[in-house]
PDB file of C-alpha atoms in Angstrom:
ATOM      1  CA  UNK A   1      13.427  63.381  22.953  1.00 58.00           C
ATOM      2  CA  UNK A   2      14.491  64.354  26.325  1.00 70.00           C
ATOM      3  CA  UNK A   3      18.134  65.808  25.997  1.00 73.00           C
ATOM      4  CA  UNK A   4      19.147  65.008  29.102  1.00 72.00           C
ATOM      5  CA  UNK A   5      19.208  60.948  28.313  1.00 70.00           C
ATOM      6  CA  UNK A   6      22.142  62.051  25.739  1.00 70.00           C
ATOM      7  CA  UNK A   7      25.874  62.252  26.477  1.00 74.00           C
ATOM      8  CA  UNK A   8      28.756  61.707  24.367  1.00 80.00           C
ATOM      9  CA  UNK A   9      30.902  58.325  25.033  1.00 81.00           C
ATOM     10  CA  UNK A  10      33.048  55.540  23.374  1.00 89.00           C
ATOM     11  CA  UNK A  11      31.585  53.089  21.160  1.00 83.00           C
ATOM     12  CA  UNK A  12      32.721  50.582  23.947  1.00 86.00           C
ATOM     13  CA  UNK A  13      30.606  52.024  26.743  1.00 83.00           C
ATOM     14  CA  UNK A  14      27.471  52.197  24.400  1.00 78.00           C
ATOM     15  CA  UNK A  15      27.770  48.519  23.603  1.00 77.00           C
ATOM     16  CA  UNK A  16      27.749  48.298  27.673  1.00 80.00           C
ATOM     17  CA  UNK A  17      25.062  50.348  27.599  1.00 76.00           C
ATOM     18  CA  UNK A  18      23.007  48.342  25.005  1.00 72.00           C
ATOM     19  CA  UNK A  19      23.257  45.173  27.351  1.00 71.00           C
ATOM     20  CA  UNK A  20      22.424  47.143  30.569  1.00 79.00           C
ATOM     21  CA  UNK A  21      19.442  48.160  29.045  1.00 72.00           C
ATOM     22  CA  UNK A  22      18.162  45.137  27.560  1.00 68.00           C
ATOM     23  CA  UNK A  23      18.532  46.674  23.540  1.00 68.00           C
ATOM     24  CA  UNK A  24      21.098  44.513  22.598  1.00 62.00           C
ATOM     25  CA  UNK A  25      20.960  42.128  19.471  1.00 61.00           C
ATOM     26  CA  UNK A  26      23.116  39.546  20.065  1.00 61.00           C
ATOM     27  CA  UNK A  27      22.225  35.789  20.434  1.00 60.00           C
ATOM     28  CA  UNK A  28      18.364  35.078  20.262  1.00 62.00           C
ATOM     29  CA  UNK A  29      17.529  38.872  19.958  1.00 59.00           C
ATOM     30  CA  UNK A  30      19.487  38.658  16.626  1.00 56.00           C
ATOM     31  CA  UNK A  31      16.556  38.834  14.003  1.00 51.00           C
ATOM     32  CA  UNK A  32      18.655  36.277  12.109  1.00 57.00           C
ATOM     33  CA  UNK A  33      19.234  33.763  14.887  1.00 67.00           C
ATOM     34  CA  UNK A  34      18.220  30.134  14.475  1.00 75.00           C
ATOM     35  CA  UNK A  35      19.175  28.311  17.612  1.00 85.00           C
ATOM     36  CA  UNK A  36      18.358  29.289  20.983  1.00 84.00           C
ATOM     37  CA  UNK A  37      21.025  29.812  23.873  1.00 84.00           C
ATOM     38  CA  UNK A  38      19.476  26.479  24.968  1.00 89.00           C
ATOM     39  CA  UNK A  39      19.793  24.604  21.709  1.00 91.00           C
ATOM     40  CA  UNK A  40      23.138  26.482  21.563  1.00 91.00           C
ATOM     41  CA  UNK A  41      24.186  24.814  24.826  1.00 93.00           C
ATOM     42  CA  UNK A  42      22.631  21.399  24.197  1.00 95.00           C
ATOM     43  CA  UNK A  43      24.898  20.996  21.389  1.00 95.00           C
ATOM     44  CA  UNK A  44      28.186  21.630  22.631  1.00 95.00           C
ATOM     45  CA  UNK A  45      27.532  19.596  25.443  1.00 96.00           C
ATOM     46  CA  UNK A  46      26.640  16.657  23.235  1.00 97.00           C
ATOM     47  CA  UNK A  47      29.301  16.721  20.925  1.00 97.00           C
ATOM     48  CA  UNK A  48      31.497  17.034  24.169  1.00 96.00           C
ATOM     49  CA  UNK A  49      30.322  13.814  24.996  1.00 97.00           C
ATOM     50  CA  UNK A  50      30.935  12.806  21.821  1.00 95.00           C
ATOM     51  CA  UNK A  51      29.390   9.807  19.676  1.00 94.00           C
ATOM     52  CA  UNK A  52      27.916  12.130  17.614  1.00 97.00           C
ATOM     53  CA  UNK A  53      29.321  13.941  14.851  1.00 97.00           C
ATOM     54  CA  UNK A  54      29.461  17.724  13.542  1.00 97.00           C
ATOM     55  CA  UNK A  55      27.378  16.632  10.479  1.00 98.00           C
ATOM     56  CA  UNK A  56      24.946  15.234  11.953  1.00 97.00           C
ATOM     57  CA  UNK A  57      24.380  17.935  14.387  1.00 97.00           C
ATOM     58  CA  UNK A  58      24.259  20.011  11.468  1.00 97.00           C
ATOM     59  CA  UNK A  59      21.423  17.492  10.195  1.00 97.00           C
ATOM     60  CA  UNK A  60      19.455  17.411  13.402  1.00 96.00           C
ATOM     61  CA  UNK A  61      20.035  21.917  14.343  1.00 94.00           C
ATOM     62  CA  UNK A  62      19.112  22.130  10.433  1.00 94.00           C
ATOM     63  CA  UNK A  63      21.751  24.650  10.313  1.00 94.00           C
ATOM     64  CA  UNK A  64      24.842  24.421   8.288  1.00 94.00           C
ATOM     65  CA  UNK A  65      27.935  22.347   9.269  1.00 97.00           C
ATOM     66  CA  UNK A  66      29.922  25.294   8.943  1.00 96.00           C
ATOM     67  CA  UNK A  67      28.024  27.057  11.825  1.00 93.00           C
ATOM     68  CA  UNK A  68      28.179  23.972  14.304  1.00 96.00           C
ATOM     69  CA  UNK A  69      31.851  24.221  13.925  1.00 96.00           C
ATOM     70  CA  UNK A  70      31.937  27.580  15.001  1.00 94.00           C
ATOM     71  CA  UNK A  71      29.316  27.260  17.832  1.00 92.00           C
ATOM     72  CA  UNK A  72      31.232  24.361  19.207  1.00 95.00           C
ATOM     73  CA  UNK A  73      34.762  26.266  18.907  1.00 93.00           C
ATOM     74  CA  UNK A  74      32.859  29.235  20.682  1.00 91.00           C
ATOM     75  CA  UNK A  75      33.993  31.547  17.472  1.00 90.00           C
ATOM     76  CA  UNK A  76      30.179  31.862  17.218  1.00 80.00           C
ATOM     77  CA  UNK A  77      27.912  32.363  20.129  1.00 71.00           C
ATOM     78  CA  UNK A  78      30.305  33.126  22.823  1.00 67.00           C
ATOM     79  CA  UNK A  79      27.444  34.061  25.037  1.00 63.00           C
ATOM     80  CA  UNK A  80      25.199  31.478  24.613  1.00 53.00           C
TER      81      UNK A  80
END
């Protein structure tokens, strides 16, 4: 461990570290993740268009309808 690579900072600047660096977990690095930023994306855009409902995006994303609600109202997967 090289000491020099260590400094002390805010829990802020580390997160901004984490994405600099390509470490982060969030989105499709997430171990838990089951859409893709693409799939993500595809989704809002077609319920945007609408004719299609939140259920049966849940149906087709085989995720729950819970979590298309909060993909679509960007509460989940801000950064898609």
């Amino acid at each position: 461990c090289r000491l020099s690579n260590l400094r002390w900072d805010t829990r802020s600047s580390n997160q901004m570290d984490r994405a600099k660096h390509g470490t982060s977990n969030r989105n499709e690095q997430h171990g838990a993740c089951k859409l893709s930023s693409q799939r993500v994306e595809e989704m809002r855009a077609r319920y945007a268009a609408g004719g299609v409902t939140q259920r049966e995006l849940a149906d087709e994303f085989l995720v729950s309808l819970a979590n298309v609600s909060l993909i679509i109202n960007y509460k989940s997967r801000k950064y898609a």
